One Martini backbone bead per residue (centre of mass of N, CA, C, O) as a GRO file, in nm:
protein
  410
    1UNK     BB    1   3.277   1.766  -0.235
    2UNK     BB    2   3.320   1.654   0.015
    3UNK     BB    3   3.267   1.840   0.236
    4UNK     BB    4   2.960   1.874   0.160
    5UNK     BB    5   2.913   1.590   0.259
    6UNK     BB    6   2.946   1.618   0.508
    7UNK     BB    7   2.766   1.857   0.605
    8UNK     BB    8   2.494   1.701   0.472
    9UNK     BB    9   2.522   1.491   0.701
   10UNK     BB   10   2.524   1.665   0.957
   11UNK     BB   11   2.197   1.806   0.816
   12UNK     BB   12   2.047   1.489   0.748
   13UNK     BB   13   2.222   1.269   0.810
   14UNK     BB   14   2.177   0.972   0.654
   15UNK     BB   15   2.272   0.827   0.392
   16UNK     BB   16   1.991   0.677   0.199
   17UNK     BB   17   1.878   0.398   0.011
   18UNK     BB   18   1.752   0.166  -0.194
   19UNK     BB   19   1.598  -0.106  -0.151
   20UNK     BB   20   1.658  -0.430  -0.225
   21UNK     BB   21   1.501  -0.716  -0.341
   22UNK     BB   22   1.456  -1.049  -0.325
   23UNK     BB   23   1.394  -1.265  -0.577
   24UNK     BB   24   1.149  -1.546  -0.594
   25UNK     BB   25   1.011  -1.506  -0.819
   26UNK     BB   26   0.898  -1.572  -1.183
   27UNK     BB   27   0.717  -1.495  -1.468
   28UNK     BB   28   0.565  -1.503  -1.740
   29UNK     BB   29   0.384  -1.774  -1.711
   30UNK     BB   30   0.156  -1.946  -1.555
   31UNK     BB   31   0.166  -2.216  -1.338
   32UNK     BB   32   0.020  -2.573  -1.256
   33UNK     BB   33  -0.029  -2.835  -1.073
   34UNK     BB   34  -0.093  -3.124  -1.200
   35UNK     BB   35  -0.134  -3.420  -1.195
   36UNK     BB   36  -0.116  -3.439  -1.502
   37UNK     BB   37  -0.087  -3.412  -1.858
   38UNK     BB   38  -0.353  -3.440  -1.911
   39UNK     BB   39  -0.523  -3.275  -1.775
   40UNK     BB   40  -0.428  -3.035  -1.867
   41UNK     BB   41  -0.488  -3.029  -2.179
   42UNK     BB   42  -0.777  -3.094  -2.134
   43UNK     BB   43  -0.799  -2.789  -2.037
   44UNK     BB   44  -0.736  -2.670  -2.291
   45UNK     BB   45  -0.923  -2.780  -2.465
   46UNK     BB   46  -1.203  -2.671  -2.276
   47UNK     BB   47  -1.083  -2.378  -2.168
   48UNK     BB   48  -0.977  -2.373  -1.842
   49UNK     BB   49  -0.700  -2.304  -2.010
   50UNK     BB   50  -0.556  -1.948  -2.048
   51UNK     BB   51  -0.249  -1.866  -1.946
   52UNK     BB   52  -0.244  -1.532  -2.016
   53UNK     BB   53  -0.558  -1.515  -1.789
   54UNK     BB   54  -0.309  -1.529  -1.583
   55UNK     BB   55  -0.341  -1.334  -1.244
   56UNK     BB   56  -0.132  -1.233  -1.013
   57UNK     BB   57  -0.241  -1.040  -0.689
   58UNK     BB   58  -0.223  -1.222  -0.417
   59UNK     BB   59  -0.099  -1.242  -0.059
   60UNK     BB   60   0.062  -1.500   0.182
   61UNK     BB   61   0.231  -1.613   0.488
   62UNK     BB   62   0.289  -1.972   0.589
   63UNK     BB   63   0.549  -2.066   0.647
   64UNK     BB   64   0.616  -2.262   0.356
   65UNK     BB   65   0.370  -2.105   0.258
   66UNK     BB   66   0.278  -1.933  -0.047
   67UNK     BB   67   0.002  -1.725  -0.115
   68UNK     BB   68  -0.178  -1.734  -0.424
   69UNK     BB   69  -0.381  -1.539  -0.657
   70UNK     BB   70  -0.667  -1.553  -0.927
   71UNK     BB   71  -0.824  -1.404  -1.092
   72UNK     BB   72  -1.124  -1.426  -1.277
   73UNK     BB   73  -1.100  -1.191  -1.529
   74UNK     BB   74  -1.097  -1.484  -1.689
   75UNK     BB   75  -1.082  -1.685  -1.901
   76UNK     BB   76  -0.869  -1.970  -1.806
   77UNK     BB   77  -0.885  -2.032  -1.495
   78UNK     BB   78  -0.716  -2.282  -1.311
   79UNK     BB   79  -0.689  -2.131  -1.017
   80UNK     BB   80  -0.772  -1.875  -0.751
   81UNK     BB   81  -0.601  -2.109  -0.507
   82UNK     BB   82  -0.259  -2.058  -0.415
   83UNK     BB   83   0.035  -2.232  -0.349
   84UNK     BB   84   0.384  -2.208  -0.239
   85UNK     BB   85   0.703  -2.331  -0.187
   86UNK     BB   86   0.963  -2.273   0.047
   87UNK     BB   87   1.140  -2.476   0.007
   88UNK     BB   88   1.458  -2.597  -0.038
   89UNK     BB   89   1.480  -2.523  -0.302
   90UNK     BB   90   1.364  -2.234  -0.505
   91UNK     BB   91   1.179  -2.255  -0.747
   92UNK     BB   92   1.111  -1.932  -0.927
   93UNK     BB   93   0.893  -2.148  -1.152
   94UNK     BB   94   0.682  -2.214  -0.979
   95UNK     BB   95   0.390  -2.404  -0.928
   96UNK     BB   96   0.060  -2.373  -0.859
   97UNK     BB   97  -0.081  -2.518  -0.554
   98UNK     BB   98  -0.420  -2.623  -0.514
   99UNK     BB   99  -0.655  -2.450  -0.271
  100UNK     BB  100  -0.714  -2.713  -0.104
  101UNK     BB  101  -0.731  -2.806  -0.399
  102UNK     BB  102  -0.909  -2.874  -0.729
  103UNK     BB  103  -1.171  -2.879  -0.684
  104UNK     BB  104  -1.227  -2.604  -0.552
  105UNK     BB  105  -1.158  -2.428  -0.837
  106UNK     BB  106  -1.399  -2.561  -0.997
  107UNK     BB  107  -1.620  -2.473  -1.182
  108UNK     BB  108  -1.906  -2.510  -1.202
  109UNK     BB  109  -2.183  -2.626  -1.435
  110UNK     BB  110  -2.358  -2.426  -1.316
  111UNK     BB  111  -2.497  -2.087  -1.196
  112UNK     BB  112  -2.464  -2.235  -0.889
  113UNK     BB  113  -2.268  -2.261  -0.600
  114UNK     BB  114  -2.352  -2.606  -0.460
  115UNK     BB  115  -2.082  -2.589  -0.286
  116UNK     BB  116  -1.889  -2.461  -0.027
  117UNK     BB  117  -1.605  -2.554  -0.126
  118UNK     BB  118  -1.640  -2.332  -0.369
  119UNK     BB  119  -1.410  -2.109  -0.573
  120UNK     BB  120  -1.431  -1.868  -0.789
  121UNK     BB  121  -1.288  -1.528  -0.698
  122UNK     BB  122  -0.966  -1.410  -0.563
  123UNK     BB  123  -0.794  -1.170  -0.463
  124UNK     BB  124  -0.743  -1.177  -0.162
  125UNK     BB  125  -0.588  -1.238   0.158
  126UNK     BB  126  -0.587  -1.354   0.543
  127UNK     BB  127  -0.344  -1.399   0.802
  128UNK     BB  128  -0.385  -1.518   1.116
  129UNK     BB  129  -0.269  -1.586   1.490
  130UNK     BB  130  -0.486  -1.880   1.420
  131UNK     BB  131  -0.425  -2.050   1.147
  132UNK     BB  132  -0.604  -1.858   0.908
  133UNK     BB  133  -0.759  -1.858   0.613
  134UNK     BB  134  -0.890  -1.583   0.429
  135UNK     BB  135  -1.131  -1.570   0.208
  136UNK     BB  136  -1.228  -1.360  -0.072
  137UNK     BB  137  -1.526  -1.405  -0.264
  138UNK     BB  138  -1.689  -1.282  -0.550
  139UNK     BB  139  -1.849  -1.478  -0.747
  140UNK     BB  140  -1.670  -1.367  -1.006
  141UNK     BB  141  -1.652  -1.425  -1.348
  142UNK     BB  142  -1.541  -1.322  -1.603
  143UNK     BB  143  -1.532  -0.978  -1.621
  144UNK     BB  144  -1.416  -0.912  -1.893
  145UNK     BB  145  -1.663  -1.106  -2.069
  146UNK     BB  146  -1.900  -1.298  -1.930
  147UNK     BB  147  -2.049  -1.240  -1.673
  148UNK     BB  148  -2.048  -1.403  -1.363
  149UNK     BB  149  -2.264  -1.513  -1.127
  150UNK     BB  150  -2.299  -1.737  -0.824
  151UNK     BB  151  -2.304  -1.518  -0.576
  152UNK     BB  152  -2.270  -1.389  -0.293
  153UNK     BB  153  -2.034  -1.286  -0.162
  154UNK     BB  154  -1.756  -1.442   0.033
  155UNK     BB  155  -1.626  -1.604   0.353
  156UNK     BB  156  -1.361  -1.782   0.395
  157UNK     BB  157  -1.223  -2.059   0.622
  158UNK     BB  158  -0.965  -2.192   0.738
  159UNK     BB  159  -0.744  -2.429   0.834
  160UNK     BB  160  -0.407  -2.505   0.798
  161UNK     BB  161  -0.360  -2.689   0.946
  162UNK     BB  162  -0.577  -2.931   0.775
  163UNK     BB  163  -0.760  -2.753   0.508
  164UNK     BB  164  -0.970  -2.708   0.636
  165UNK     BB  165  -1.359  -2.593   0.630
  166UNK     BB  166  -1.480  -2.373   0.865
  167UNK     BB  167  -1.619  -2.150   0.702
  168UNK     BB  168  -1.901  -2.020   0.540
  169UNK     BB  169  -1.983  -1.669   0.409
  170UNK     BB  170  -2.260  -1.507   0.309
  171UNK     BB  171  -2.304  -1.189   0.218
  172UNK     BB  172  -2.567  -0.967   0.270
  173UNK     BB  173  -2.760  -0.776   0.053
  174UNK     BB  174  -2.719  -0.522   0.252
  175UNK     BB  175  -2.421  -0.483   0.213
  176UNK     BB  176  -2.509  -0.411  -0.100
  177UNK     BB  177  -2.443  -0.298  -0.401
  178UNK     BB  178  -2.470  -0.204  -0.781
  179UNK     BB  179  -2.102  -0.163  -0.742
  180UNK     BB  180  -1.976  -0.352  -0.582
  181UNK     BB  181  -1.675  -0.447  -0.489
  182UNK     BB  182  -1.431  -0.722  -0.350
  183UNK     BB  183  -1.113  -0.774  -0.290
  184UNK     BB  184  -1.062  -0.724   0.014
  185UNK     BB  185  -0.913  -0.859   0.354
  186UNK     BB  186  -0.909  -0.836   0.682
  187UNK     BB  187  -0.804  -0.878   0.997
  188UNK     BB  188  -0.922  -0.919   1.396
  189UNK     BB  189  -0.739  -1.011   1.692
  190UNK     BB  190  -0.796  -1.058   1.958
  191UNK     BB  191  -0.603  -1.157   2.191
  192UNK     BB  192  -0.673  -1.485   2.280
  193UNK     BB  193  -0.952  -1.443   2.052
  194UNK     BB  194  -1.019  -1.676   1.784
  195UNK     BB  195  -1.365  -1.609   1.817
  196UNK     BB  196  -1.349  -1.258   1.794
  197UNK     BB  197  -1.308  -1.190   1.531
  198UNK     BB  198  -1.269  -0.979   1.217
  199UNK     BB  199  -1.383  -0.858   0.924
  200UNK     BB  200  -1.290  -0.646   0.675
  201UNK     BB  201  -1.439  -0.499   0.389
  202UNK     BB  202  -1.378  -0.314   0.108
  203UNK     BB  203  -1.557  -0.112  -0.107
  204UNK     BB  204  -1.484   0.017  -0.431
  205UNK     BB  205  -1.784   0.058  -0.594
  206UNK     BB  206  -1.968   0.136  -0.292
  207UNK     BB  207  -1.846   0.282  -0.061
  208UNK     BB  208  -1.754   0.061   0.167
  209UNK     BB  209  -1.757  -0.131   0.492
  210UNK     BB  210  -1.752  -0.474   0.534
  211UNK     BB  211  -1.844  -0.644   0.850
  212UNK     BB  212  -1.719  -0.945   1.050
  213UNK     BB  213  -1.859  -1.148   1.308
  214UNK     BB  214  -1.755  -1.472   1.437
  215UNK     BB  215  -1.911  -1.467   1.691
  216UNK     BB  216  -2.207  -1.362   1.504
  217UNK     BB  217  -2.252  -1.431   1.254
  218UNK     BB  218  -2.208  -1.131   1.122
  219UNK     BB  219  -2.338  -0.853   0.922
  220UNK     BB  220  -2.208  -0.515   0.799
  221UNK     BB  221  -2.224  -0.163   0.720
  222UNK     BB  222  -2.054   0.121   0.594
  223UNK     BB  223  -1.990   0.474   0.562
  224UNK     BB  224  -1.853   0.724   0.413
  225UNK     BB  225  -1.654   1.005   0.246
  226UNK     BB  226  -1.370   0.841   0.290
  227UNK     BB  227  -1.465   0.616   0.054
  228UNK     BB  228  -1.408   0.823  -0.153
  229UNK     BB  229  -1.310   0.922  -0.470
  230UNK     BB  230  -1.104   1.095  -0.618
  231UNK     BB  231  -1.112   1.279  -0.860
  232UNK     BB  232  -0.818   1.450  -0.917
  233UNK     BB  233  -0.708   1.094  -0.827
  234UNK     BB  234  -0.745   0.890  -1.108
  235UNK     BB  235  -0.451   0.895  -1.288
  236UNK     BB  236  -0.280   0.706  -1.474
  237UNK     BB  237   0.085   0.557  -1.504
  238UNK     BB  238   0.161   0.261  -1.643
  239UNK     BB  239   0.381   0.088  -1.790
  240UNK     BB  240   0.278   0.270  -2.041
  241UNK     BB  241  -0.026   0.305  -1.925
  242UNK     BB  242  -0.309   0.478  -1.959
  243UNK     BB  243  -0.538   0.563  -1.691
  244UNK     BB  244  -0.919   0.546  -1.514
  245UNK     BB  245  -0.987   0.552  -1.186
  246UNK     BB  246  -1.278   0.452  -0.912
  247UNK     BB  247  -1.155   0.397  -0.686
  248UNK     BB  248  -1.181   0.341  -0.350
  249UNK     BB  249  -1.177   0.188  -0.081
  250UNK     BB  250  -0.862  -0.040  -0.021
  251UNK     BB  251  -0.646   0.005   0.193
  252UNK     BB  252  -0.590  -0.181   0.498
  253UNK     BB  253  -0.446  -0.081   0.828
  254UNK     BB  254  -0.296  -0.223   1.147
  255UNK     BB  255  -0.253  -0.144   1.438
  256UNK     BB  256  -0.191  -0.097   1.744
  257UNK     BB  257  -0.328  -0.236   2.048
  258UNK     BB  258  -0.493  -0.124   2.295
  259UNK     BB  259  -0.590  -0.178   2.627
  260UNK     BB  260  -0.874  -0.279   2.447
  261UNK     BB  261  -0.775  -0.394   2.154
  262UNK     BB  262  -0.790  -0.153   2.003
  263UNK     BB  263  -0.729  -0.048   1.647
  264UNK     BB  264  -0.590   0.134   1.381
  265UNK     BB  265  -0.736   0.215   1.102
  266UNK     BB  266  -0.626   0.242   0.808
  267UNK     BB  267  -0.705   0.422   0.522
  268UNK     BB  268  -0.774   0.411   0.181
  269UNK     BB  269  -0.816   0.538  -0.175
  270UNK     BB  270  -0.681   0.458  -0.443
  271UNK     BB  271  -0.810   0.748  -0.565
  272UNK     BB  272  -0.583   0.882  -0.378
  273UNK     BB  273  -0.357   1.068  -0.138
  274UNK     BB  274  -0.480   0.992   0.101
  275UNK     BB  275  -0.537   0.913   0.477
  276UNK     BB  276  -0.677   0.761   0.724
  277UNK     BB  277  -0.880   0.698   1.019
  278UNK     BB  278  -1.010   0.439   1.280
  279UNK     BB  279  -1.130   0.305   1.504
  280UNK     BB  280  -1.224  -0.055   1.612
  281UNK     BB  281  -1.492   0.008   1.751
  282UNK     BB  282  -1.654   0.125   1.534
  283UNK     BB  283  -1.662  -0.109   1.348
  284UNK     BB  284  -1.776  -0.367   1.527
  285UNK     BB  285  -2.043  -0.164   1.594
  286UNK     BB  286  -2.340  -0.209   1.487
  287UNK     BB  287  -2.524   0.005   1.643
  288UNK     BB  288  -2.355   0.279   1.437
  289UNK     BB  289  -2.447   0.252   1.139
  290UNK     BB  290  -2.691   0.489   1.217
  291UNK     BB  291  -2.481   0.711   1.329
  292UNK     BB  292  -2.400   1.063   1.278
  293UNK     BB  293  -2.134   1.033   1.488
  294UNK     BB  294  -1.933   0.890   1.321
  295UNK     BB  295  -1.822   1.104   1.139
  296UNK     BB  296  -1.608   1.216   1.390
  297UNK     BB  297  -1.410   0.948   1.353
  298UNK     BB  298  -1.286   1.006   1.152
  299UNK     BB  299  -0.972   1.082   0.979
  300UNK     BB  300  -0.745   1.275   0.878
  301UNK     BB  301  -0.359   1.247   0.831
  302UNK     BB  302  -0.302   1.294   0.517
  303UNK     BB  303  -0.059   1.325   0.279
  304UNK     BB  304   0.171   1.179   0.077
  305UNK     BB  305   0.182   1.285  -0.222
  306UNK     BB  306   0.260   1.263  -0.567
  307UNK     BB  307   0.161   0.957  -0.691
  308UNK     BB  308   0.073   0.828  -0.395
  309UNK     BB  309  -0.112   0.541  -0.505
  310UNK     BB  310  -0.285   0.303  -0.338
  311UNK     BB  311  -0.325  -0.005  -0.221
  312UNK     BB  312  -0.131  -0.185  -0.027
  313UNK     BB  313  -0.121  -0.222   0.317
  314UNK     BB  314   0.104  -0.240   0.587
  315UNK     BB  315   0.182  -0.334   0.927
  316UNK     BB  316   0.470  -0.235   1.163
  317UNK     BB  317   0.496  -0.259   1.514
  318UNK     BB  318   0.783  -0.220   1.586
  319UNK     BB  319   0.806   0.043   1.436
  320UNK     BB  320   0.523   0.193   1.298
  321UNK     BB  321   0.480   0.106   1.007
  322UNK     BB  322   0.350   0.192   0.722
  323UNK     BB  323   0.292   0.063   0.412
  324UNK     BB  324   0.318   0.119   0.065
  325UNK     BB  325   0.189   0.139  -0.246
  326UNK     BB  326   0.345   0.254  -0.569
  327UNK     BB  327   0.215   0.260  -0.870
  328UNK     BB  328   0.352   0.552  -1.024
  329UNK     BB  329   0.618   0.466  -0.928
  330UNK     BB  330   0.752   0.149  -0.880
  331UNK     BB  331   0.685   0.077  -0.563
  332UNK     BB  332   0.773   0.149  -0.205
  333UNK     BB  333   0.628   0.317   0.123
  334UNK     BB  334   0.612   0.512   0.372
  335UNK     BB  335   0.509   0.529   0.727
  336UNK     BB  336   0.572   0.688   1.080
  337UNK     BB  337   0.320   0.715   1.268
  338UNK     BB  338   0.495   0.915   1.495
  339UNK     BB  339   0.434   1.065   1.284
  340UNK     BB  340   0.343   1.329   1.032
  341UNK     BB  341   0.137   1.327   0.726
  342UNK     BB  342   0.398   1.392   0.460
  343UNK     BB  343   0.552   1.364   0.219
  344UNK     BB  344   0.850   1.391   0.386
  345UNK     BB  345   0.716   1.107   0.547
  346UNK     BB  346   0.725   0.976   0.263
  347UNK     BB  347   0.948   0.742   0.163
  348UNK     BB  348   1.057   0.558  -0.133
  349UNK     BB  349   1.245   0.288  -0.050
  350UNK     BB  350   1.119   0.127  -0.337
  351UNK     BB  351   1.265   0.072  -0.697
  352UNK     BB  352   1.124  -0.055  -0.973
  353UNK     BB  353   1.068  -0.003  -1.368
  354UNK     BB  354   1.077  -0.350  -1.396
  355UNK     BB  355   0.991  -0.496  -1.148
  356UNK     BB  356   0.762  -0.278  -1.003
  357UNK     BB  357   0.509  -0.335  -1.201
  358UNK     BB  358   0.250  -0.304  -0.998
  359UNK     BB  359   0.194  -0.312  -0.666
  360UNK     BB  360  -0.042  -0.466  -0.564
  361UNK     BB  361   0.109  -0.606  -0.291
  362UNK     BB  362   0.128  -0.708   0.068
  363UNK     BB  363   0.329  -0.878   0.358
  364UNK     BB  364   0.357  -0.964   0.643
  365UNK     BB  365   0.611  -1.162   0.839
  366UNK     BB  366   0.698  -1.274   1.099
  367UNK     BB  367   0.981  -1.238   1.067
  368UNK     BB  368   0.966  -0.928   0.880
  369UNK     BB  369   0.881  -0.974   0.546
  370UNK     BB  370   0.847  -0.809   0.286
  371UNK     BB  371   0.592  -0.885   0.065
  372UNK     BB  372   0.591  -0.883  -0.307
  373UNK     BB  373   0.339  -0.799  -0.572
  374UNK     BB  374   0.412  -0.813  -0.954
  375UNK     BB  375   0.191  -0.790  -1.252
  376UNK     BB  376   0.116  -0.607  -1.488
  377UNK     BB  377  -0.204  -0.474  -1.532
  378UNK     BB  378  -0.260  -0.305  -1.725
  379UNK     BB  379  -0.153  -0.465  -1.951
  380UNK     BB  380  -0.372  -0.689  -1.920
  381UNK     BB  381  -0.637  -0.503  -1.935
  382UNK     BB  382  -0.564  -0.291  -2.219
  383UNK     BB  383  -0.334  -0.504  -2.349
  384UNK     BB  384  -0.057  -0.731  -2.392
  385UNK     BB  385   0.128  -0.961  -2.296
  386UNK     BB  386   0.485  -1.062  -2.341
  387UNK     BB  387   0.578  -1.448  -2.310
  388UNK     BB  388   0.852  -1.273  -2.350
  389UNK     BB  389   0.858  -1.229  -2.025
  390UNK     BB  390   0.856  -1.092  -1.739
  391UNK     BB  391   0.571  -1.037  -1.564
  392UNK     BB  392   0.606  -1.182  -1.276
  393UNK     BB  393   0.634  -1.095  -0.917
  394UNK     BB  394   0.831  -1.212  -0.623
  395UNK     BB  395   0.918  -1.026  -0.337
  396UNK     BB  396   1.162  -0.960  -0.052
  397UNK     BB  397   1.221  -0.788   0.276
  398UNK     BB  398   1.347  -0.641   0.511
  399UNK     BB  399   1.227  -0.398   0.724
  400UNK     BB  400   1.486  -0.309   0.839
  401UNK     BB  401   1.646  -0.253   0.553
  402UNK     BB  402   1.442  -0.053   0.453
  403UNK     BB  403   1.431   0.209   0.669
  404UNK     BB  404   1.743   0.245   0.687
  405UNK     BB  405   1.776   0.595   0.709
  406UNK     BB  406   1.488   0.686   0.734
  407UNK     BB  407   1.175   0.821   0.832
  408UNK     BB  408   1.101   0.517   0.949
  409UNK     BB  409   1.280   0.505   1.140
  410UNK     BB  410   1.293   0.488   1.525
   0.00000   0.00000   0.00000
């Protein structure tokens, strides 16, 4: 046994496991900084607190600011957008502190949000290397039950250094369609230009890219085939929950900015096994917007393999890997964009069938931390979560501990 373990080594390089993450966070059921106890209280009388309606899905790393979304998917959300505090020692099941207040948290009393600051309901969120913070508010409450719009999707912009809001943008018209859904936000900086940035937003409901550029306060959409989702891979099995989702375009990770600043956008349907990718040159251009030959500047780069249906992509510079989620797998797997995009060259890093059931989320941090955030969406979505349980996770790993000894190593 032991020589042939010796051969294996010899032709197949060294033996690698999967990495461990350390949990940093972890909940029952969120909870949240209150003023005081009254306060709570009162939020519970009123229905604006209903503890188990609380599902975080989005994050993102700020210094010692650890920011996550609760998007209200029901009613009973408690504030959409807060951070945790990485201070030493670390409290496991610390309180959510409402981002940047409270006031801006609380919903409306009317049908429409009247003032700039109201946050209606944010799923994902996106850290610049300008010190801002982007916000994607869907301006959608209680979808699960009695759905409300207060506006057209909004885009957010912080000041982290003041915690104000520096810009906030309602997107046009035509920017949607009648099943638009907008979940996710990257952001897109030219080194040393923070007027010129850019926020990409998928649709995943109606199957197109909105564009947003900060220098022109201006947005377009994109359409394109490969924005549509799999019909073939479309079935889900999570965390003992089968279920069957039409989403498309989803998850957007940027590249390496060649000599002209721009950059590979990698990009899935969520419902889909394959990777796609077009440069940022293309996405930028609003002139192209009806342009029918920017058809053949999309690319397919390959499939991942069975099973692996991703939500968030991350890119690590360093390594030049693209980071993905494996809803079906209950882990994170790897690709290296300087390989072929094959499913032998995706492979699973992280898995863990307790910790890491549905990896919403992911997002790499200056240190090169992957951060990871697992929340059983399926069974809040279609079952019911048990208050006696672990539900919701974040937890975190070097990248460079993920990949070594993978293919995903440089």
């Amino acid at each position: 046994m032991f020589y042939m373990l010796i051969i294996f080594v010899l032709v197949f390089g060294r033996i690698s496991s999967l990495a461990t993450p350390e949990e940093v966070f972890e909940w029952k059921e969120l909870t949240f900084a209150w003023p005081n106890d009254q306060a709570k209280q009162s939020a519970i009388n009123e229905g604006n607190y209903i503890a188990e309606n609380n599902l975080p899905l989005g994050l993102d790393r700020w210094r010692n600011k650890l920011f996550v979304t609760v998007p209200r998917w029901k009613s009973g959300v408690a504030a959409t957008l807060g951070y945790l505090p990485l201070d030493e020692p670390i409290n496991k099941s610390a309180s959510i502190i409402p981002y940047p207040h409270w006031k801006a948290n609380l919903l409306p009393k009317g049908d429409k949000a009247t003032e700039d600051t109201h946050i209606i309901s944010v799923f994902r969120i996106s850290i610049d290397a300008c010190d801002r913070l982007w916000v994607m508010d869907s301006a959608l409450a209680d979808i699960l039950g009695e759905p409300k719009v207060y506006s057209n999707p909004a885009i957010l912009i912080y000041d982290l250094n003041t915690d104000k809001l520096i810009k906030k943008y309602l997107l046009k018209q035509e920017d949607l369609k009648q099943d638009s859904f907008l979940a996710n936000i990257i952001v897109d900086v030219p080194k040393g230009e923070c007027d010129n940035a850019y926020a990409y937003i998928p649709d995943l409901g109606g199957y197109g890219v909105v564009v947003y550029s900060l220098k022109e306060n201006d947005s377009w959409r994109l359409k394109h085939n490969f924005f549509h989702f799999d019909p073939l891979h479309g079935d889900f099995n999570v965390g003992g929950v089968n279920f069957q989702w039409t989403d498309g375009v989803f998850g957007l990770a940027l590249g390496k900015p060649d000599e002209n600043g721009y950059r590979t956008v990698y990009f899935h349907p969520l419902a889909s096994l394959n990777e796609f990718s077009v440069n940022s040159a293309i996405l930028r251009n609003k002139t192209l917007v009806n342009d029918p030959h920017i058809y053949y500047e999309f690319k397919l780069e390959g499939t991942k393999g069975e099973k692996s249906q991703t939500s968030a992509s991350v890119f690590d510079e360093k390594s030049s890997t693209v980071f993905l989620t494996q809803l079906n797998r209950d882990g994170i797997a790897c690709w290296n964009t300087e390989r072929e995009l094959t499913p032998e060259n995706v492979p699973v890093v992280i898995q863990d069938s307790e910790r890491l059931v549905f990896t919403n989320d992911i997002k790499i941090d200056t240190e090169r931390n992957l951060w990871i955030l697992s929340d059983k969406m399926p069974q809040f979505l279609f079952r019911q979560l048990d208050p006696n349980e672990i539900n919701y996770r974040i937890l975190k790993a070097k990248v460079d501990d993920i990949i070594k000894g993978t293919k995903c190593e440089a």
